[in-house]
């Protein structure tokens, strides 16, 4: 880019300008000023007040200008304000200084004999985009100064400028930088706090969910005590249901609901009189009717508990048949919740392969034949199809893990490795 050749005011004019400023303020020095300004000359009303204490002490400022007397004047003014100032006569020297030291602010001339101020601005922002840069230029190049702000300069100073204007601009830039830093630090701290709190919340939810499941297991154990015939049945049927649901690519969140429904499917039996529940012989029609109430009773027990409300639907429908011949509502096909359709297969699988007082357990092959036979009537053919793809070894393994001493997963562990039983 073409930048018009810019030179600062001649030294004599700068000195005149600054001396005139002193006079206007009634503080002009009586000393001659052959070169760098004397401390007396720099003693401008307002400028001697300490700069903002937040920015004054630590601020390290780099002044870049190829005119020695301009550098010196700026340096003297800023040092008097308590800033630490380093000087550079061009772009190369400035970049060297930036490599070796860190600065809070850069003041740079735009057109210098060695290195362009705009190129320096770009280099600085490439390396440190948050470092404020004030461009110093002559009045007739205001368009270049404005352009430099579009490129990320914080502000510009037009030569000749008054010292208190210089001090005010520098202070504003440093305060801006500090505000940015504080905002960044605040944001970082906030992000850390949010991350930590999110993790705490996640952990608390996990603990809460675990507590729910422990409570459910206790409920299941209570039912086992009342209805010893089904001891272990709830846990096994839950494991089978989870395995089938996973094979059907049902989402983990939904599997959790289904697993709770499967585990608590017979919870309504708590309300069934012992003489019916434990009757060794065949139930009468009236007793059967009472027994069938266990679906609705279980549903009413659970639906009031928020985290079991969805699972209650499975409890209510777990005795429905795919062809509508089940109870309590005679629902047909997809009107039966998918969890209940999956459960139905798992329930029969466990019932056939478990001992009952009136018969011994049959094999998993026998269960397979029975499930195939009832596909489309009692069972959803889609669930049966998935069930048939799973080898009997997996069901055997799940069963032995639940009934054996070496249980390796909890009742509601939905991550049991269905596809890799040797894990
Ligand atoms: Fe049942």
mmCIF file of N, CA and C in Angstrom, residues 56-167:
data_model
loop_
_atom_site.group_PDB
_atom_site.id
_atom_site.type_symbol
_atom_site.label_atom_id
_atom_site.label_comp_id
_atom_site.label_asym_id
_atom_site.label_seq_id
_atom_site.Cartn_x
_atom_site.Cartn_y
_atom_site.Cartn_z
ATOM 1 N N UNK A 56 -0.935 3.000 36.155
ATOM 2 C CA UNK A 56 0.273 3.809 36.176
ATOM 3 C C UNK A 56 1.523 2.995 36.488
ATOM 4 N N UNK A 57 1.423 2.186 37.563
ATOM 5 C CA UNK A 57 2.660 1.613 38.077
ATOM 6 C C UNK A 57 3.303 0.588 37.153
ATOM 7 N N UNK A 58 2.507 -0.329 36.670
ATOM 8 C CA UNK A 58 3.122 -1.438 35.946
ATOM 9 C C UNK A 58 3.270 -1.175 34.449
ATOM 10 N N UNK A 59 2.614 -0.119 33.959
ATOM 11 C CA UNK A 59 2.553 0.036 32.508
ATOM 12 C C UNK A 59 3.920 0.250 31.884
ATOM 13 N N UNK A 60 4.166 -0.569 30.891
ATOM 14 C CA UNK A 60 5.426 -0.551 30.168
ATOM 15 C C UNK A 60 5.081 -0.177 28.730
ATOM 16 N N UNK A 61 5.597 0.964 28.289
ATOM 17 C CA UNK A 61 5.145 1.515 27.005
ATOM 18 C C UNK A 61 6.325 1.598 26.033
ATOM 19 N N UNK A 62 6.054 1.177 24.793
ATOM 20 C CA UNK A 62 7.078 1.300 23.744
ATOM 21 C C UNK A 62 6.701 2.460 22.826
ATOM 22 N N UNK A 63 7.645 3.385 22.659
ATOM 23 C CA UNK A 63 7.419 4.548 21.791
ATOM 24 C C UNK A 63 8.282 4.382 20.542
ATOM 25 N N UNK A 64 7.622 4.380 19.373
ATOM 26 C CA UNK A 64 8.341 4.148 18.122
ATOM 27 C C UNK A 64 8.223 5.407 17.259
ATOM 28 N N UNK A 65 9.342 6.035 17.007
ATOM 29 C CA UNK A 65 9.336 7.233 16.139
ATOM 30 C C UNK A 65 10.767 7.417 15.636
ATOM 31 N N UNK A 66 10.888 7.797 14.360
ATOM 32 C CA UNK A 66 12.257 7.954 13.832
ATOM 33 C C UNK A 66 12.828 9.339 14.131
ATOM 34 N N UNK A 67 12.040 10.181 14.753
ATOM 35 C CA UNK A 67 12.568 11.503 15.117
ATOM 36 C C UNK A 67 12.897 11.503 16.601
ATOM 37 N N UNK A 68 14.177 11.657 16.882
ATOM 38 C CA UNK A 68 14.668 11.516 18.253
ATOM 39 C C UNK A 68 13.998 12.490 19.212
ATOM 40 N N UNK A 69 13.788 13.723 18.774
ATOM 41 C CA UNK A 69 13.244 14.703 19.715
ATOM 42 C C UNK A 69 11.781 14.417 20.040
ATOM 43 N N UNK A 70 11.036 13.850 19.069
ATOM 44 C CA UNK A 70 9.636 13.487 19.341
ATOM 45 C C UNK A 70 9.602 12.335 20.346
ATOM 46 N N UNK A 71 10.459 11.327 20.095
ATOM 47 C CA UNK A 71 10.557 10.183 21.029
ATOM 48 C C UNK A 71 10.836 10.675 22.435
ATOM 49 N N UNK A 72 11.838 11.585 22.520
ATOM 50 C CA UNK A 72 12.271 12.057 23.836
ATOM 51 C C UNK A 72 11.165 12.821 24.540
ATOM 52 N N UNK A 73 10.456 13.639 23.800
ATOM 53 C CA UNK A 73 9.381 14.422 24.422
ATOM 54 C C UNK A 73 8.289 13.504 24.955
ATOM 55 N N UNK A 74 7.908 12.546 24.112
ATOM 56 C CA UNK A 74 6.848 11.621 24.558
ATOM 57 C C UNK A 74 7.328 10.836 25.779
ATOM 58 N N UNK A 75 8.575 10.356 25.702
ATOM 59 C CA UNK A 75 9.129 9.554 26.795
ATOM 60 C C UNK A 75 9.158 10.357 28.082
ATOM 61 N N UNK A 76 9.630 11.588 28.011
ATOM 62 C CA UNK A 76 9.753 12.402 29.225
ATOM 63 C C UNK A 76 8.387 12.618 29.849
ATOM 64 N N UNK A 77 7.383 12.892 29.000
ATOM 65 C CA UNK A 77 6.029 13.127 29.534
ATOM 66 C C UNK A 77 5.497 11.869 30.222
ATOM 67 N N UNK A 78 5.701 10.745 29.568
ATOM 68 C CA UNK A 78 5.133 9.506 30.124
ATOM 69 C C UNK A 78 5.895 9.050 31.367
ATOM 70 N N UNK A 79 7.209 9.232 31.339
ATOM 71 C CA UNK A 79 7.994 8.831 32.516
ATOM 72 C C UNK A 79 7.608 9.672 33.726
ATOM 73 N N UNK A 80 7.340 10.927 33.465
ATOM 74 C CA UNK A 80 6.919 11.809 34.549
ATOM 75 C C UNK A 80 5.604 11.314 35.165
ATOM 76 N N UNK A 81 4.834 10.627 34.349
ATOM 77 C CA UNK A 81 3.576 10.067 34.839
ATOM 78 C C UNK A 81 3.774 8.734 35.548
ATOM 79 N N UNK A 82 5.029 8.270 35.560
ATOM 80 C CA UNK A 82 5.313 7.032 36.268
ATOM 81 C C UNK A 82 5.354 5.800 35.373
ATOM 82 N N UNK A 83 5.193 5.982 34.076
ATOM 83 C CA UNK A 83 5.247 4.838 33.178
ATOM 84 C C UNK A 83 6.699 4.490 32.872
ATOM 85 N N UNK A 84 6.914 3.212 32.558
ATOM 86 C CA UNK A 84 8.243 2.806 32.087
ATOM 87 C C UNK A 84 8.215 2.882 30.572
ATOM 88 N N UNK A 85 9.167 3.608 29.993
ATOM 89 C CA UNK A 85 9.121 3.841 28.552
ATOM 90 C C UNK A 85 10.370 3.276 27.890
ATOM 91 N N UNK A 86 10.160 2.574 26.785
ATOM 92 C CA UNK A 86 11.280 2.153 25.948
ATOM 93 C C UNK A 86 11.115 2.819 24.594
ATOM 94 N N UNK A 87 12.245 3.103 23.956
ATOM 95 C CA UNK A 87 12.193 3.828 22.689
ATOM 96 C C UNK A 87 12.702 2.959 21.553
ATOM 97 N N UNK A 88 12.105 3.151 20.368
ATOM 98 C CA UNK A 88 12.595 2.484 19.162
ATOM 99 C C UNK A 88 12.508 3.495 18.021
ATOM 100 N N UNK A 89 13.513 3.444 17.144
ATOM 101 C CA UNK A 89 13.567 4.463 16.085
ATOM 102 C C UNK A 89 12.900 3.987 14.794
ATOM 103 N N UNK A 90 12.412 2.725 14.775
ATOM 104 C CA UNK A 90 11.770 2.230 13.549
ATOM 105 C C UNK A 90 11.099 0.893 13.803
ATOM 106 N N UNK A 91 10.495 0.346 12.739
ATOM 107 C CA UNK A 91 9.731 -0.883 12.852
ATOM 108 C C UNK A 91 10.565 -2.076 13.292
ATOM 109 N N UNK A 92 11.773 -2.221 12.686
ATOM 110 C CA UNK A 92 12.629 -3.361 13.010
ATOM 111 C C UNK A 92 13.029 -3.361 14.485
ATOM 112 N N UNK A 93 13.430 -2.172 14.920
ATOM 113 C CA UNK A 93 13.855 -2.020 16.318
ATOM 114 C C UNK A 93 12.676 -2.306 17.262
ATOM 115 N N UNK A 94 11.491 -1.863 16.837
ATOM 116 C CA UNK A 94 10.296 -2.083 17.664
ATOM 117 C C UNK A 94 10.005 -3.582 17.785
ATOM 118 N N UNK A 95 10.108 -4.311 16.655
ATOM 119 C CA UNK A 95 9.830 -5.753 16.698
ATOM 120 C C UNK A 95 10.855 -6.476 17.561
ATOM 121 N N UNK A 96 12.134 -6.033 17.476
ATOM 122 C CA UNK A 96 13.170 -6.616 18.344
ATOM 123 C C UNK A 96 12.812 -6.402 19.806
ATOM 124 N N UNK A 97 12.389 -5.166 20.114
ATOM 125 C CA UNK A 97 12.036 -4.849 21.507
ATOM 126 C C UNK A 97 10.855 -5.699 21.971
ATOM 127 N N UNK A 98 9.893 -5.912 21.048
ATOM 128 C CA UNK A 98 8.707 -6.712 21.400
ATOM 129 C C UNK A 98 9.056 -8.174 21.637
ATOM 130 N N UNK A 99 10.092 -8.641 20.941
ATOM 131 C CA UNK A 99 10.530 -10.023 21.136
ATOM 132 C C UNK A 99 11.171 -10.206 22.495
ATOM 133 N N UNK A 100 11.889 -9.168 22.926
ATOM 134 C CA UNK A 100 12.662 -9.299 24.163
ATOM 135 C C UNK A 100 11.886 -8.877 25.402
ATOM 136 N N UNK A 101 10.854 -8.095 25.220
ATOM 137 C CA UNK A 101 10.183 -7.518 26.381
ATOM 138 C C UNK A 101 8.677 -7.563 26.159
ATOM 139 N N UNK A 102 7.941 -7.355 27.232
ATOM 140 C CA UNK A 102 6.487 -7.269 27.049
ATOM 141 C C UNK A 102 6.036 -5.850 27.387
ATOM 142 N N UNK A 103 5.061 -5.392 26.646
ATOM 143 C CA UNK A 103 4.569 -4.022 26.802
ATOM 144 C C UNK A 103 3.064 -4.034 26.980
ATOM 145 N N UNK A 104 2.600 -2.982 27.619
ATOM 146 C CA UNK A 104 1.150 -2.836 27.795
ATOM 147 C C UNK A 104 0.557 -1.914 26.732
ATOM 148 N N UNK A 105 1.447 -1.157 26.053
ATOM 149 C CA UNK A 105 0.953 -0.177 25.080
ATOM 150 C C UNK A 105 2.081 0.179 24.109
ATOM 151 N N UNK A 106 1.705 0.428 22.849
ATOM 152 C CA UNK A 106 2.665 0.880 21.841
ATOM 153 C C UNK A 106 2.177 2.212 21.279
ATOM 154 N N UNK A 107 3.064 3.158 21.189
ATOM 155 C CA UNK A 107 2.783 4.391 20.446
ATOM 156 C C UNK A 107 3.712 4.381 19.253
ATOM 157 N N UNK A 108 3.144 4.461 18.059
ATOM 158 C CA UNK A 108 4.032 4.424 16.900
ATOM 159 C C UNK A 108 3.676 5.495 15.866
ATOM 160 N N UNK A 109 4.736 6.089 15.346
ATOM 161 C CA UNK A 109 4.597 6.981 14.210
ATOM 162 C C UNK A 109 4.112 6.133 13.031
ATOM 163 N N UNK A 110 3.434 6.767 12.057
ATOM 164 C CA UNK A 110 2.959 5.969 10.924
ATOM 165 C C UNK A 110 4.041 5.848 9.854
ATOM 166 N N UNK A 111 4.607 6.964 9.451
ATOM 167 C CA UNK A 111 5.630 6.905 8.399
ATOM 168 C C UNK A 111 6.995 7.189 9.018
ATOM 169 N N UNK A 112 7.842 6.189 8.888
ATOM 170 C CA UNK A 112 9.185 6.321 9.457
ATOM 171 C C UNK A 112 10.198 5.959 8.386
ATOM 172 N N UNK A 113 11.401 6.400 8.592
ATOM 173 C CA UNK A 113 12.438 6.101 7.599
ATOM 174 C C UNK A 113 12.664 4.592 7.503
ATOM 175 N N UNK A 114 12.583 3.950 8.637
ATOM 176 C CA UNK A 114 12.832 2.494 8.648
ATOM 177 C C UNK A 114 11.608 1.775 9.220
ATOM 178 N N UNK A 115 10.790 1.256 8.313
ATOM 179 C CA UNK A 115 9.611 0.505 8.751
ATOM 180 C C UNK A 115 8.375 1.379 8.846
ATOM 181 N N UNK A 116 7.282 0.841 8.309
ATOM 182 C CA UNK A 116 6.021 1.564 8.255
ATOM 183 C C UNK A 116 5.197 1.252 9.513
ATOM 184 N N UNK A 117 4.565 2.283 10.096
ATOM 185 C CA UNK A 117 3.785 2.086 11.322
ATOM 186 C C UNK A 117 2.593 1.163 11.131
ATOM 187 N N UNK A 118 1.995 1.189 9.913
ATOM 188 C CA UNK A 118 0.846 0.312 9.662
ATOM 189 C C UNK A 118 1.272 -1.155 9.604
ATOM 190 N N UNK A 119 2.454 -1.397 8.981
ATOM 191 C CA UNK A 119 2.980 -2.771 8.933
ATOM 192 C C UNK A 119 3.312 -3.236 10.354
ATOM 193 N N UNK A 120 3.856 -2.324 11.145
ATOM 194 C CA UNK A 120 4.167 -2.669 12.540
ATOM 195 C C UNK A 120 2.884 -3.014 13.300
ATOM 196 N N UNK A 121 1.843 -2.209 13.054
ATOM 197 C CA UNK A 121 0.537 -2.471 13.695
ATOM 198 C C UNK A 121 0.059 -3.895 13.364
ATOM 199 N N UNK A 122 0.184 -4.275 12.094
ATOM 200 C CA UNK A 122 -0.262 -5.605 11.680
ATOM 201 C C UNK A 122 0.559 -6.702 12.354
ATOM 202 N N UNK A 123 1.898 -6.492 12.401
ATOM 203 C CA UNK A 123 2.763 -7.490 13.055
ATOM 204 C C UNK A 123 2.406 -7.633 14.526
ATOM 205 N N UNK A 124 2.174 -6.497 15.170
ATOM 206 C CA UNK A 124 1.842 -6.538 16.603
ATOM 207 C C UNK A 124 0.534 -7.301 16.807
ATOM 208 N N UNK A 125 -0.450 -7.011 15.964
ATOM 209 C CA UNK A 125 -1.750 -7.666 16.155
ATOM 210 C C UNK A 125 -1.724 -9.137 15.785
ATOM 211 N N UNK A 126 -0.807 -9.508 14.872
ATOM 212 C CA UNK A 126 -0.650 -10.936 14.578
ATOM 213 C C UNK A 126 -0.184 -11.675 15.826
ATOM 214 N N UNK A 127 0.757 -11.056 16.541
ATOM 215 C CA UNK A 127 1.347 -11.724 17.707
ATOM 216 C C UNK A 127 0.538 -11.506 18.972
ATOM 217 N N UNK A 128 -0.011 -10.327 19.113
ATOM 218 C CA UNK A 128 -0.730 -10.007 20.350
ATOM 219 C C UNK A 128 -1.914 -9.098 20.036
ATOM 220 N N UNK A 129 -3.031 -9.689 19.655
ATOM 221 C CA UNK A 129 -4.176 -8.876 19.216
ATOM 222 C C UNK A 129 -4.753 -7.988 20.311
ATOM 223 N N UNK A 130 -4.413 -8.265 21.555
ATOM 224 C CA UNK A 130 -4.999 -7.466 22.642
ATOM 225 C C UNK A 130 -4.113 -6.305 23.091
ATOM 226 N N UNK A 131 -2.956 -6.157 22.440
ATOM 227 C CA UNK A 131 -2.045 -5.078 22.835
ATOM 228 C C UNK A 131 -2.484 -3.782 22.126
ATOM 229 N N UNK A 132 -2.874 -2.752 22.892
ATOM 230 C CA UNK A 132 -3.347 -1.532 22.236
ATOM 231 C C UNK A 132 -2.201 -0.757 21.565
ATOM 232 N N UNK A 133 -2.518 -0.205 20.396
ATOM 233 C CA UNK A 133 -1.524 0.568 19.646
ATOM 234 C C UNK A 133 -2.135 1.944 19.352
ATOM 235 N N UNK A 134 -1.391 2.984 19.695
ATOM 236 C CA UNK A 134 -1.824 4.358 19.368
ATOM 237 C C UNK A 134 -0.944 4.835 18.220
ATOM 238 N N UNK A 135 -1.580 5.303 17.149
ATOM 239 C CA UNK A 135 -0.840 5.791 15.988
ATOM 240 C C UNK A 135 -0.602 7.291 16.156
ATOM 241 N N UNK A 136 0.608 7.692 15.812
ATOM 242 C CA UNK A 136 0.957 9.112 15.919
ATOM 243 C C UNK A 136 1.221 9.622 14.501
ATOM 244 N N UNK A 137 0.512 10.685 14.092
ATOM 245 C CA UNK A 137 0.681 11.142 12.721
ATOM 246 C C UNK A 137 0.403 12.646 12.592
ATOM 247 N N UNK A 138 0.759 13.158 11.448
ATOM 248 C CA UNK A 138 0.551 14.588 11.200
ATOM 249 C C UNK A 138 -0.886 14.827 10.744
ATOM 250 N N UNK A 139 -1.334 16.046 10.940
ATOM 251 C CA UNK A 139 -2.737 16.394 10.708
ATOM 252 C C UNK A 139 -3.199 16.099 9.283
ATOM 253 N N UNK A 140 -2.289 16.289 8.288
ATOM 254 C CA UNK A 140 -2.735 16.092 6.911
ATOM 255 C C UNK A 140 -2.859 14.619 6.531
ATOM 256 N N UNK A 141 -2.510 13.730 7.455
ATOM 257 C CA UNK A 141 -2.670 12.301 7.165
ATOM 258 C C UNK A 141 -3.729 11.660 8.042
ATOM 259 N N UNK A 142 -4.726 12.465 8.341
ATOM 260 C CA UNK A 142 -5.776 11.938 9.236
ATOM 261 C C UNK A 142 -6.476 10.717 8.636
ATOM 262 N N UNK A 143 -6.585 10.703 7.267
ATOM 263 C CA UNK A 143 -7.254 9.547 6.647
ATOM 264 C C UNK A 143 -6.461 8.265 6.897
ATOM 265 N N UNK A 144 -5.127 8.397 6.898
ATOM 266 C CA UNK A 144 -4.293 7.218 7.184
ATOM 267 C C UNK A 144 -4.489 6.787 8.644
ATOM 268 N N UNK A 145 -4.586 7.777 9.514
ATOM 269 C CA UNK A 145 -4.780 7.470 10.934
ATOM 270 C C UNK A 145 -6.106 6.743 11.148
ATOM 271 N N UNK A 146 -7.149 7.247 10.455
ATOM 272 C CA UNK A 146 -8.473 6.609 10.599
ATOM 273 C C UNK A 146 -8.432 5.186 10.034
ATOM 274 N N UNK A 147 -7.731 5.051 8.896
ATOM 275 C CA UNK A 147 -7.584 3.720 8.306
ATOM 276 C C UNK A 147 -6.896 2.770 9.291
ATOM 277 N N UNK A 148 -5.897 3.310 10.010
ATOM 278 C CA UNK A 148 -5.176 2.461 10.972
ATOM 279 C C UNK A 148 -6.108 1.975 12.076
ATOM 280 N N UNK A 149 -7.116 2.791 12.416
ATOM 281 C CA UNK A 149 -8.067 2.345 13.449
ATOM 282 C C UNK A 149 -8.937 1.208 12.924
ATOM 283 N N UNK A 150 -9.258 1.305 11.614
ATOM 284 C CA UNK A 150 -10.015 0.193 11.014
ATOM 285 C C UNK A 150 -9.199 -1.102 11.079
ATOM 286 N N UNK A 151 -7.875 -0.928 11.042
ATOM 287 C CA UNK A 151 -7.008 -2.111 11.084
ATOM 288 C C UNK A 151 -6.693 -2.536 12.514
ATOM 289 N N UNK A 152 -7.313 -1.899 13.472
ATOM 290 C CA UNK A 152 -7.179 -2.382 14.842
ATOM 291 C C UNK A 152 -6.418 -1.477 15.788
ATOM 292 N N UNK A 153 -5.971 -0.289 15.318
ATOM 293 C CA UNK A 153 -5.304 0.630 16.245
ATOM 294 C C UNK A 153 -6.339 1.094 17.271
ATOM 295 N N UNK A 154 -5.886 1.352 18.487
ATOM 296 C CA UNK A 154 -6.835 1.764 19.516
ATOM 297 C C UNK A 154 -7.235 3.232 19.331
ATOM 298 N N UNK A 155 -6.272 4.079 18.953
ATOM 299 C CA UNK A 155 -6.547 5.525 18.848
ATOM 300 C C UNK A 155 -5.429 6.147 18.023
ATOM 301 N N UNK A 156 -5.535 7.450 17.753
ATOM 302 C CA UNK A 156 -4.435 8.148 17.086
ATOM 303 C C UNK A 156 -4.240 9.514 17.717
ATOM 304 N N UNK A 157 -3.024 9.992 17.571
ATOM 305 C CA UNK A 157 -2.664 11.335 18.061
ATOM 306 C C UNK A 157 -2.167 12.128 16.872
ATOM 307 N N UNK A 158 -2.675 13.331 16.718
ATOM 308 C CA UNK A 158 -2.244 14.175 15.612
ATOM 309 C C UNK A 158 -1.151 15.125 16.099
ATOM 310 N N UNK A 159 -0.062 15.102 15.393
ATOM 311 C CA UNK A 159 1.025 16.035 15.718
ATOM 312 C C UNK A 159 0.650 17.434 15.207
ATOM 313 N N UNK A 160 0.919 18.479 15.900
ATOM 314 C CA UNK A 160 1.479 18.473 17.257
ATOM 315 C C UNK A 160 0.348 18.300 18.284
ATOM 316 N N UNK A 161 0.645 17.543 19.326
ATOM 317 C CA UNK A 161 -0.393 17.339 20.342
ATOM 318 C C UNK A 161 0.079 17.887 21.680
ATOM 319 N N UNK A 162 -0.867 18.164 22.505
ATOM 320 C CA UNK A 162 -0.532 18.666 23.839
ATOM 321 C C UNK A 162 -0.241 17.486 24.750
ATOM 322 N N UNK A 163 0.573 17.785 25.769
ATOM 323 C CA UNK A 163 0.982 16.672 26.620
ATOM 324 C C UNK A 163 -0.171 16.072 27.420
ATOM 325 N N UNK A 164 -1.074 16.930 27.861
ATOM 326 C CA UNK A 164 -2.172 16.329 28.641
ATOM 327 C C UNK A 164 -3.094 15.502 27.737
ATOM 328 N N UNK A 165 -3.131 15.872 26.455
ATOM 329 C CA UNK A 165 -3.893 15.041 25.506
ATOM 330 C C UNK A 165 -3.198 13.691 25.327
ATOM 331 N N UNK A 166 -1.870 13.747 25.250
ATOM 332 C CA UNK A 166 -1.083 12.507 25.148
ATOM 333 C C UNK A 166 -1.328 11.632 26.388
ATOM 334 N N UNK A 167 -1.222 12.257 27.551
ATOM 335 C CA UNK A 167 -1.383 11.508 28.806
ATOM 336 C C UNK A 167 -2.788 10.906 28.886
#
